[in-house]
């Protein structure tokens, strides 16, 4: 259950001179940030890194002000967003005019109604992709969780993005290139203040992968021009807009948006689903309840979208998963003009970070915050918390447009796997989240799947 939070009366931010505890910070930055979040307990934080001194807002009222109330003042700009802008170009991941035009075109494609229309093909892709797990399961061979989740998610996202407009060979080229982009950008994320001219690890891998992606995506756009065909996919929506808008949209705009979609959808979904399995292994009572629910509804069928509304506990588990592991764990804003955040003056040009990871772990916001408890999201309790006590998908105008896609996808993947296999983790030392663009596990997680039956 959530508890009431009281707005901080402080007129000064709580300053944390990180440069004094640098070794602790470098050794385990996430744990150190978590410790700072707990100590400040909702007060506005000032991280003092010497040259850079960002604020961190964790109190739900303050988060709401930054993401929603004053969203026009707190914008996505500055050094944190540069690596993303150099990757995505002008797209839905930008700000201002570039963001607005992409948002206007993409928003309708992501409505619940439209996404629901895509769920049949998502379920097909997921069931087929989960079939591949049969062979190692029958041979008693363990799988490594992250790459397997990545494979399943990639095969599904390709359907959503491209429908039938992509050939298998092209999909096989794009998938690994995209994963390389997502992982090789981590250093630029962690050290945004390092100029582009200074090489960092990952730069070369990034450039190589970006080249493969560009070649493949432009090929697809060319083919669309010759033969548009039909379809509900995102690629078609973008190409149609390019043909009809006549407002300066070019091939690069299509490429930029496809890339943004891919990057934001595959890495986040893969990493959050990776954390699911260690959690279920640590909580057999939750796993048993999930299995019972799934057996009662899905039986020996292959999972279908119409099963999902009869699987409320699956939904609760996914919601709680994103509370404890909100993989979009931190995102920054820059103030355009002077303002006041919870009594703390913030000047134009200063950075404010918001972090679902920190807010979701505050004791003043969530009772027993480190405990995995899907009951927090039981229907009768779901609305009892502050709107910004839980914000894995952000909020305000930039709120994640892929959240319905994620929910359907995650519920289908979890259900498909548990309707066919019993998982068992093989790890002796638990993996910890490590910061980067998302919260990947610190070490590979191995899992054994035991087939329970042959499906109809
Ligand atoms: C676990 C899964 C996901 C998480 C945790 C997540 C998280 C987020 C967050 C926190 C933001 C807000 C960023 C900001 O305010 O600056 C965001 C924006 C966005 N997400 Fe997601 N996301 C997920 C899945 C997806 C999927 C599946 C898609 C696409 C299919 C997607 C597409 C986007 C896009 C395009 C934006 C930018 C929206 C805008 O600026 O208007 N995300 N996401």
Coordinates of C-alpha atoms and ligand atoms in Angstrom, one line a residue:
X1 CA 0.0 0.0 0.0
X2 CA 1.2 3.5 -0.6
X3 CA 1.4 6.1 2.1
X4 CA 0.8 9.8 2.1
X5 CA 3.7 12.0 1.1
X6 CA 4.2 15.5 2.5
X7 CA 5.6 18.2 0.3
X8 CA 9.1 19.2 1.5
X9 CA 9.1 22.5 3.3
X10 CA 12.9 22.9 2.7
X11 CA 14.0 26.0 0.8
X12 CA 17.4 24.5 0.1
X13 CA 18.2 21.4 -1.8
X14 CA 19.9 18.6 0.1
X15 CA 23.4 18.7 -1.3
X16 CA 25.4 15.5 -1.8
X17 CA 29.1 16.1 -2.6
X18 CA 29.6 13.0 -4.8
X19 CA 33.2 14.0 -5.7
X20 CA 34.1 13.4 -2.0
X21 CA 32.7 9.8 -2.1
X22 CA 33.8 9.3 -5.7
X23 CA 35.2 5.8 -5.2
X24 CA 31.9 4.6 -3.7
X25 CA 30.0 6.2 -6.5
X26 CA 32.2 4.7 -9.2
X27 CA 32.2 1.3 -7.6
X28 CA 28.4 1.1 -7.4
X29 CA 26.7 4.2 -8.7
X30 CA 23.1 2.8 -8.5
X31 CA 23.4 1.8 -4.9
X32 CA 25.0 5.1 -4.0
X33 CA 22.2 7.0 -5.7
X34 CA 19.7 4.8 -3.9
X35 CA 21.3 5.6 -0.6
X36 CA 21.2 9.3 -1.4
X37 CA 17.5 9.1 -2.4
X38 CA 16.7 7.3 0.9
X39 CA 18.6 9.9 2.9
X40 CA 16.9 12.9 1.2
X41 CA 13.5 11.1 1.6
X42 CA 11.6 13.3 -0.9
X43 CA 13.6 16.5 -0.4
X44 CA 15.0 18.0 -3.6
X45 CA 18.6 16.6 -4.0
X46 CA 21.6 18.4 -5.4
X47 CA 24.2 16.0 -6.7
X48 CA 27.5 17.8 -6.5
X49 CA 29.9 16.4 -9.0
X50 CA 32.2 19.4 -9.1
X51 CA 31.8 20.6 -12.7
X52 CA 28.2 19.4 -12.9
X53 CA 25.5 19.9 -10.2
X54 CA 22.2 18.5 -11.3
X55 CA 19.1 18.5 -9.0
X56 CA 17.2 15.3 -8.5
X57 CA 13.4 15.4 -7.9
X58 CA 12.1 12.3 -6.2
X59 CA 9.0 13.5 -4.4
X60 CA 5.9 12.7 -6.4
X61 CA 4.7 16.3 -6.2
X62 CA 8.0 17.5 -7.6
X63 CA 8.1 14.9 -10.3
X64 CA 4.6 15.9 -11.3
X65 CA 5.7 19.6 -11.5
X66 CA 8.7 18.7 -13.8
X67 CA 7.0 16.3 -16.1
X68 CA 3.5 17.7 -16.3
X69 CA 2.7 21.0 -14.5
X70 CA 5.8 22.8 -15.9
X71 CA 6.5 20.6 -18.9
X72 CA 7.0 23.6 -21.1
X73 CA 9.7 24.9 -18.9
X74 CA 11.5 21.6 -18.2
X75 CA 12.6 20.4 -21.6
X76 CA 14.6 17.6 -23.0
X77 CA 17.8 19.3 -23.9
X78 CA 21.4 19.6 -22.8
X79 CA 24.3 17.2 -22.6
X80 CA 22.3 14.2 -21.4
X81 CA 20.2 14.2 -24.5
X82 CA 23.0 14.8 -27.0
X83 CA 24.0 11.2 -27.4
X84 CA 20.4 10.4 -28.1
X85 CA 20.0 13.3 -30.5
X86 CA 23.1 12.2 -32.4
X87 CA 21.6 8.7 -32.6
X88 CA 18.0 9.5 -33.3
X89 CA 18.2 12.8 -35.1
X90 CA 15.0 14.8 -35.4
X91 CA 12.2 12.4 -34.3
X92 CA 9.8 11.7 -31.5
X93 CA 12.8 11.6 -29.2
X94 CA 13.5 15.3 -29.8
X95 CA 11.8 18.4 -28.4
X96 CA 9.9 21.3 -29.9
X97 CA 8.8 21.3 -33.6
X98 CA 10.7 18.0 -34.5
X99 CA 9.0 16.2 -31.6
X100 CA 5.5 17.7 -32.3
X101 CA 5.2 16.6 -35.9
X102 CA 6.4 13.0 -35.1
X103 CA 4.1 12.8 -32.1
X104 CA 1.1 13.9 -34.1
X105 CA 1.7 11.3 -36.7
X106 CA 2.6 8.4 -34.4
X107 CA 0.2 9.0 -31.5
X108 CA -2.9 7.5 -33.3
X109 CA -0.9 4.4 -34.3
X110 CA -0.3 3.7 -30.6
X111 CA -3.9 4.2 -29.4
X112 CA -5.3 1.3 -27.3
X113 CA -7.7 0.5 -30.2
X114 CA -4.9 0.4 -32.8
X115 CA -2.6 -1.6 -30.6
X116 CA -5.3 -4.1 -29.8
X117 CA -5.7 -4.6 -33.6
X118 CA -2.0 -5.6 -33.7
X119 CA -2.2 -8.1 -30.8
X120 CA -3.2 -11.1 -32.9
X121 CA 0.0 -10.8 -34.9
X122 CA 2.0 -10.0 -31.8
X123 CA 0.6 -13.2 -30.1
X124 CA 1.5 -15.2 -33.3
X125 CA 5.0 -13.9 -33.3
X126 CA 5.4 -14.6 -29.6
X127 CA 4.1 -18.1 -29.7
X128 CA 6.3 -19.0 -32.6
X129 CA 9.3 -17.4 -30.9
X130 CA 8.6 -19.3 -27.7
X131 CA 8.5 -22.5 -29.7
X132 CA 12.3 -22.1 -30.2
X133 CA 12.7 -22.7 -26.4
X134 CA 11.3 -26.2 -26.8
X135 CA 14.6 -27.7 -28.1
X136 CA 16.9 -26.5 -25.2
X137 CA 14.1 -27.3 -22.7
X138 CA 13.8 -30.9 -24.0
X139 CA 17.5 -31.4 -24.1
X140 CA 17.8 -30.1 -20.5
X141 CA 20.1 -27.3 -21.7
X142 CA 20.0 -24.0 -19.8
X143 CA 19.2 -20.7 -21.6
X144 CA 20.7 -17.3 -21.0
X145 CA 17.8 -15.1 -20.1
X146 CA 18.6 -11.7 -21.6
X147 CA 19.5 -12.8 -25.2
X148 CA 16.5 -15.1 -25.2
X149 CA 14.1 -12.3 -24.1
X150 CA 15.8 -10.1 -26.6
X151 CA 15.2 -12.6 -29.4
X152 CA 11.5 -12.9 -28.5
X153 CA 11.1 -9.2 -28.2
X154 CA 12.9 -8.4 -31.4
X155 CA 10.8 -10.9 -33.4
X156 CA 7.6 -9.3 -31.9
X157 CA 8.7 -5.6 -32.4
X158 CA 9.6 -6.3 -36.0
X159 CA 5.9 -7.3 -36.6
X160 CA 4.7 -4.1 -34.9
X161 CA 7.1 -1.8 -36.7
X162 CA 7.1 -3.4 -40.2
X163 CA 4.2 -5.8 -40.5
X164 CA 4.9 -7.7 -43.6
X165 CA 7.1 -5.1 -45.2
X166 CA 10.4 -6.6 -44.1
X167 CA 12.2 -9.7 -45.3
X168 CA 13.7 -12.2 -42.9
X169 CA 17.2 -11.5 -44.0
X170 CA 16.7 -7.8 -43.4
X171 CA 15.2 -8.5 -39.9
X172 CA 18.2 -10.7 -39.1
X173 CA 20.6 -7.9 -40.0
X174 CA 18.7 -5.2 -38.1
X175 CA 18.2 -7.0 -34.8
X176 CA 21.8 -7.5 -33.8
X177 CA 22.8 -4.1 -35.2
X178 CA 20.2 -2.4 -33.0
X179 CA 21.2 -4.3 -29.9
X180 CA 24.8 -3.2 -30.5
X181 CA 23.6 0.4 -30.8
X182 CA 21.7 0.1 -27.5
X183 CA 24.6 -1.3 -25.6
X184 CA 27.5 0.7 -27.2
X185 CA 25.9 4.0 -26.3
X186 CA 26.2 3.3 -22.6
X187 CA 29.5 5.2 -22.1
X188 CA 28.1 8.3 -23.8
X189 CA 25.1 8.1 -21.4
X190 CA 27.3 7.8 -18.4
X191 CA 29.7 10.5 -19.4
X192 CA 27.6 13.0 -21.4
X193 CA 30.1 15.8 -20.6
X194 CA 32.8 14.1 -22.8
X195 CA 32.9 15.9 -26.2
X196 CA 32.2 13.8 -29.3
X197 CA 35.7 14.4 -30.6
X198 CA 37.1 12.4 -27.7
X199 CA 36.7 8.7 -28.4
X200 CA 35.0 6.5 -25.8
X201 CA 34.6 2.7 -25.6
X202 CA 31.7 1.7 -27.7
X203 CA 32.0 4.5 -30.3
X204 CA 33.3 2.4 -33.1
X205 CA 30.8 -0.4 -32.4
X206 CA 28.1 2.2 -32.4
X207 CA 29.2 3.7 -35.8
X208 CA 29.4 0.2 -37.4
X209 CA 26.0 -0.9 -36.2
X210 CA 24.4 2.5 -37.1
X211 CA 25.8 2.0 -40.7
X212 CA 24.1 -1.5 -41.0
X213 CA 20.9 0.0 -39.7
X214 CA 20.9 2.9 -42.0
X215 CA 21.6 0.8 -45.1
X216 CA 18.7 -1.6 -44.2
X217 CA 16.2 1.1 -43.3
X218 CA 16.8 3.2 -46.4
X219 CA 16.5 0.1 -48.5
X220 CA 13.0 -0.5 -47.0
X221 CA 11.9 3.1 -47.6
X222 CA 13.0 2.8 -51.3
X223 CA 11.0 -0.4 -51.7
X224 CA 7.9 1.2 -50.2
X225 CA 8.1 4.0 -52.8
X226 CA 8.0 1.4 -55.5
X227 CA 5.3 -0.7 -53.9
X228 CA 3.4 0.8 -50.9
X229 CA 1.1 -2.2 -50.4
X230 CA -1.2 -2.1 -47.3
X231 CA -0.8 -2.4 -43.6
X232 CA -1.4 -1.1 -40.1
X233 CA 2.3 -1.1 -39.2
X234 CA 4.3 1.9 -37.9
X235 CA 6.5 1.9 -41.0
X236 CA 3.5 2.3 -43.3
X237 CA 2.1 5.1 -41.1
X238 CA 5.5 7.0 -41.4
X239 CA 5.8 6.4 -45.1
X240 CA 2.3 7.5 -45.7
X241 CA 2.9 10.7 -43.8
X242 CA 6.1 11.3 -45.7
X243 CA 4.1 11.1 -49.0
X244 CA 1.1 13.2 -47.9
X245 CA 2.3 15.8 -45.4
X246 CA 4.6 17.7 -47.8
X247 CA 6.0 19.5 -44.8
X248 CA 9.6 18.8 -45.3
X249 CA 9.5 15.3 -44.0
X250 CA 12.2 13.3 -45.7
X251 CA 13.6 9.7 -45.7
X252 CA 15.9 10.6 -42.8
X253 CA 12.8 11.5 -40.8
X254 CA 11.4 8.0 -41.4
X255 CA 14.7 6.4 -40.5
X256 CA 15.0 8.6 -37.3
X257 CA 11.6 7.6 -36.1
X258 CA 12.0 3.9 -36.8
X259 CA 15.3 3.9 -35.0
X260 CA 13.7 5.8 -32.0
X261 CA 10.9 3.3 -31.9
X262 CA 13.2 0.3 -32.1
X263 CA 15.6 1.6 -29.5
X264 CA 13.0 2.6 -27.0
X265 CA 10.9 -0.5 -27.5
X266 CA 13.3 -3.4 -27.6
X267 CA 15.9 -2.6 -25.0
X268 CA 13.3 -1.5 -22.3
X269 CA 11.1 -4.5 -22.9
X270 CA 13.9 -7.0 -23.0
X271 CA 15.6 -5.8 -19.9
X272 CA 12.4 -5.5 -17.8
X273 CA 11.4 -9.1 -18.8
X274 CA 14.8 -10.3 -17.9
X275 CA 14.3 -9.2 -14.3
X276 CA 11.0 -11.1 -14.1
X277 CA 12.7 -14.6 -13.9
X278 CA 15.0 -14.0 -10.9
X279 CA 12.1 -12.4 -9.1
X280 CA 9.8 -15.4 -9.8
X281 CA 12.5 -17.8 -8.7
X282 CA 12.9 -15.9 -5.4
X283 CA 9.1 -15.9 -4.9
X284 CA 7.8 -19.4 -5.6
X285 CA 4.4 -18.5 -4.1
X286 CA 3.9 -15.7 -6.7
X287 CA 5.1 -18.0 -9.5
X288 CA 2.6 -20.7 -8.3
X289 CA -0.3 -18.3 -8.3
X290 CA 0.6 -17.1 -11.8
X291 CA 0.8 -20.7 -13.0
X292 CA -2.6 -21.5 -11.5
X293 CA -4.2 -18.5 -13.1
X294 CA -2.7 -19.2 -16.5
X295 CA -3.6 -22.9 -16.3
X296 CA -7.2 -22.0 -15.5
X297 CA -7.5 -19.5 -18.4
X298 CA -5.2 -20.7 -21.2
X299 CA -5.1 -24.5 -20.5
X300 CA -3.4 -26.3 -23.3
X301 CA -4.1 -23.6 -25.9
X302 CA -1.6 -21.2 -27.3
X303 CA -2.0 -17.8 -25.6
X304 CA -4.3 -15.4 -27.4
X305 CA -5.0 -11.7 -26.9
X306 CA -8.6 -12.5 -25.6
X307 CA -7.1 -14.5 -22.7
X308 CA -5.4 -11.4 -21.3
X309 CA -8.4 -9.7 -19.7
X310 CA -9.0 -12.9 -17.7
X311 CA -5.4 -12.8 -16.3
X312 CA -5.5 -10.0 -13.7
X313 CA -2.6 -11.4 -11.6
X314 CA -0.4 -11.5 -14.7
X315 CA -1.1 -7.8 -15.1
X316 CA -0.3 -7.1 -11.4
X317 CA 3.0 -8.9 -11.6
X318 CA 4.1 -6.9 -14.7
X319 CA 3.1 -3.6 -13.0
X320 CA 5.0 -4.5 -9.8
X321 CA 8.0 -5.6 -12.0
X322 CA 8.1 -2.1 -13.4
X323 CA 7.9 -0.6 -10.0
X324 CA 10.9 -2.4 -8.7
X325 CA 12.8 -2.4 -12.0
X326 CA 11.7 0.7 -14.0
X327 CA 14.2 0.2 -16.7
X328 CA 13.8 3.8 -18.0
X329 CA 15.4 4.5 -14.6
X330 CA 16.4 8.2 -14.9
X331 CA 15.6 11.0 -17.4
X332 CA 16.8 14.6 -17.3
X333 CA 15.2 17.9 -18.1
X334 CA 16.7 21.4 -18.4
X335 CA 14.9 24.5 -17.0
X336 CA 14.3 27.2 -19.7
X337 CA 13.6 29.9 -17.1
X338 CA 14.0 30.4 -13.3
X339 CA 11.5 28.6 -11.2
X340 CA 10.9 27.1 -7.8
X341 CA 10.8 23.3 -7.2
X342 CA 9.4 22.4 -3.8
X343 CA 10.7 25.6 -2.3
X344 CA 14.2 25.2 -4.0
X345 CA 15.1 27.9 -6.6
X346 CA 16.1 26.4 -9.9
X347 CA 17.8 28.7 -12.4
X348 CA 17.4 28.8 -16.2
X349 CA 19.9 26.3 -17.7
X350 CA 20.0 24.0 -14.7
X351 CA 19.4 20.3 -14.9
X352 CA 16.7 18.4 -13.0
X353 CA 16.8 14.6 -13.1
X354 CA 13.7 12.5 -12.3
X355 CA 14.1 8.9 -11.5
X356 CA 11.3 6.4 -11.2
X357 CA 13.9 4.0 -9.8
X358 CA 14.5 6.3 -6.8
X359 CA 10.9 7.4 -6.3
X360 CA 9.6 3.8 -6.4
X361 CA 12.1 2.9 -3.7
X362 CA 11.2 5.6 -1.2
X363 CA 9.7 4.5 2.1
X364 CA 7.7 7.7 2.4
X365 CA 6.0 6.7 -0.9
X366 CA 5.7 2.9 -0.8
X367 CA 5.5 0.7 2.2
X368 CA 8.2 -2.0 2.2
X369 CA 9.5 -0.5 -1.1
X370 CA 12.2 -3.2 -1.7
X371 CA 9.7 -6.1 -1.4
X372 CA 8.2 -7.5 -4.6
X373 CA 4.4 -7.5 -3.9
X374 CA 2.0 -7.6 -6.8
X375 CA -0.9 -7.1 -4.3
X376 CA 0.0 -3.4 -4.4
X377 CA -1.7 -3.3 -7.8
X378 CA -4.8 -5.4 -6.9
X379 CA -7.8 -3.5 -8.4
X380 CA -9.1 -2.3 -5.1
X381 CA -5.8 -0.7 -4.2
X382 CA -4.5 0.4 -7.5
X383 CA -5.8 3.9 -7.3
X384 CA -4.7 4.6 -3.7
X385 CA -1.3 6.0 -4.6
X386 CA -0.2 9.5 -5.8
X387 CA -0.3 9.6 -9.7
X388 CA 3.5 10.3 -9.6
X389 CA 4.3 7.6 -7.0
X390 CA 4.5 5.2 -9.9
X391 CA 5.7 6.5 -13.2
X392 CA 7.8 3.8 -15.1
X393 CA 6.5 5.4 -18.4
X394 CA 7.1 9.0 -17.4
X395 CA 4.3 11.5 -17.5
X396 CA 3.0 14.6 -19.1
X397 CA 3.4 15.3 -22.9
X398 CA 6.4 13.0 -23.3
X399 CA 4.7 10.0 -21.5
X400 CA 5.7 6.8 -23.2
X401 CA 3.5 6.2 -26.3
X402 CA 4.5 2.5 -26.3
X403 CA 3.1 1.6 -22.9
X404 CA 0.1 -0.3 -24.3
X405 CA 2.4 -2.2 -26.6
X406 CA 4.6 -3.1 -23.7
X407 CA 1.8 -4.2 -21.5
X408 CA 0.3 -6.5 -24.2
X409 CA 3.7 -7.8 -25.2
X410 CA 4.9 -8.5 -21.7
X411 CA 1.7 -10.2 -20.6
X412 CA 1.7 -12.4 -23.7
X413 CA 5.4 -13.4 -23.3
X414 CA 5.0 -14.2 -19.6
X415 CA 1.9 -16.2 -20.2
X416 CA 3.2 -18.0 -23.3
X417 CA 6.3 -19.2 -21.4
X418 CA 4.6 -20.2 -18.1
X419 CA 1.8 -22.0 -20.0
X420 CA 4.5 -24.3 -21.5
X421 CA 7.5 -24.5 -19.1
X422 CA 8.4 -24.5 -15.5
X423 CA 11.5 -22.2 -15.1
X424 CA 14.3 -22.7 -12.6
X425 CA 17.2 -20.3 -12.2
X426 CA 20.8 -21.6 -12.1
X427 CA 22.5 -18.6 -10.6
X428 CA 24.4 -18.9 -7.4
X429 CA 25.3 -15.2 -7.0
X430 CA 22.3 -12.9 -7.8
X431 CA 22.7 -10.4 -10.6
X432 CA 22.4 -6.8 -9.7
X433 CA 21.1 -4.0 -11.9
X434 CA 23.9 -2.0 -13.6
X435 CA 23.3 1.5 -14.9
X436 CA 23.5 2.4 -18.5
X437 CA 20.8 3.5 -21.0
X438 CA 18.6 1.0 -19.0
X439 CA 19.2 -1.3 -16.0
X440 CA 20.8 -4.4 -17.5
X441 CA 21.8 -7.2 -15.0
X442 CA 25.4 -7.2 -13.9
X443 CA 26.0 -10.8 -15.0
X444 CA 24.3 -13.3 -17.4
X445 CA 21.3 -15.0 -15.8
X446 CA 21.0 -18.7 -16.7
X447 CA 17.7 -20.5 -16.5
X448 CA 16.5 -24.1 -17.1
X449 CA 13.0 -24.6 -18.6
X450 CA 11.1 -27.9 -18.0
X451 CA 8.5 -28.5 -20.6
X452 CA 5.1 -29.3 -19.0
X453 CA 3.2 -30.6 -22.0
X454 CA 2.8 -30.5 -25.7
X455 CA 0.5 -27.7 -26.9
X456 CA -2.5 -28.1 -29.0
Ligands
LIG1 C1 9.3 -1.4 -20.2 C2 9.0 -0.8 -21.3 C3 9.2 0.7 -21.4 C4 9.6 1.6 -20.5 C5 10.0 1.4 -19.1 C6 9.5 2.9 -21.2 C7 9.8 4.1 -20.5 C8 9.6 5.3 -21.1 C9 9.8 6.6 -20.5 C10 10.2 6.8 -19.0 C11 9.6 7.6 -21.4 C12 9.6 9.1 -21.1 C13 10.9 9.8 -21.4 C14 10.9 11.2 -21.1 O1 9.9 11.7 -20.5 O2 11.8 11.9 -21.4 C15 9.3 7.0 -22.6 C16 9.0 7.6 -23.8 C17 8.8 7.0 -25.0 N1 8.6 5.6 -25.2 FE1 8.7 4.2 -23.8 N2 9.1 2.7 -22.5 C18 8.9 1.4 -22.6 C19 8.4 0.8 -23.8 C20 8.2 1.4 -25.0 C21 7.8 0.8 -26.2 C22 7.4 -0.7 -26.3 C23 7.7 1.8 -27.2 C24 7.4 1.7 -28.6 C25 6.8 0.7 -29.2 C26 8.2 3.0 -26.5 C27 8.2 4.2 -27.2 C28 8.5 5.4 -26.5 C29 8.5 6.7 -27.2 C30 8.4 6.9 -28.7 C31 8.7 7.7 -26.2 C32 8.8 9.2 -26.5 C33 7.5 9.8 -26.3 C34 7.5 11.3 -26.4 O3 8.5 11.9 -26.1 O4 6.5 11.9 -26.7 N3 8.4 2.7 -25.2 N4 9.3 5.6 -22.5

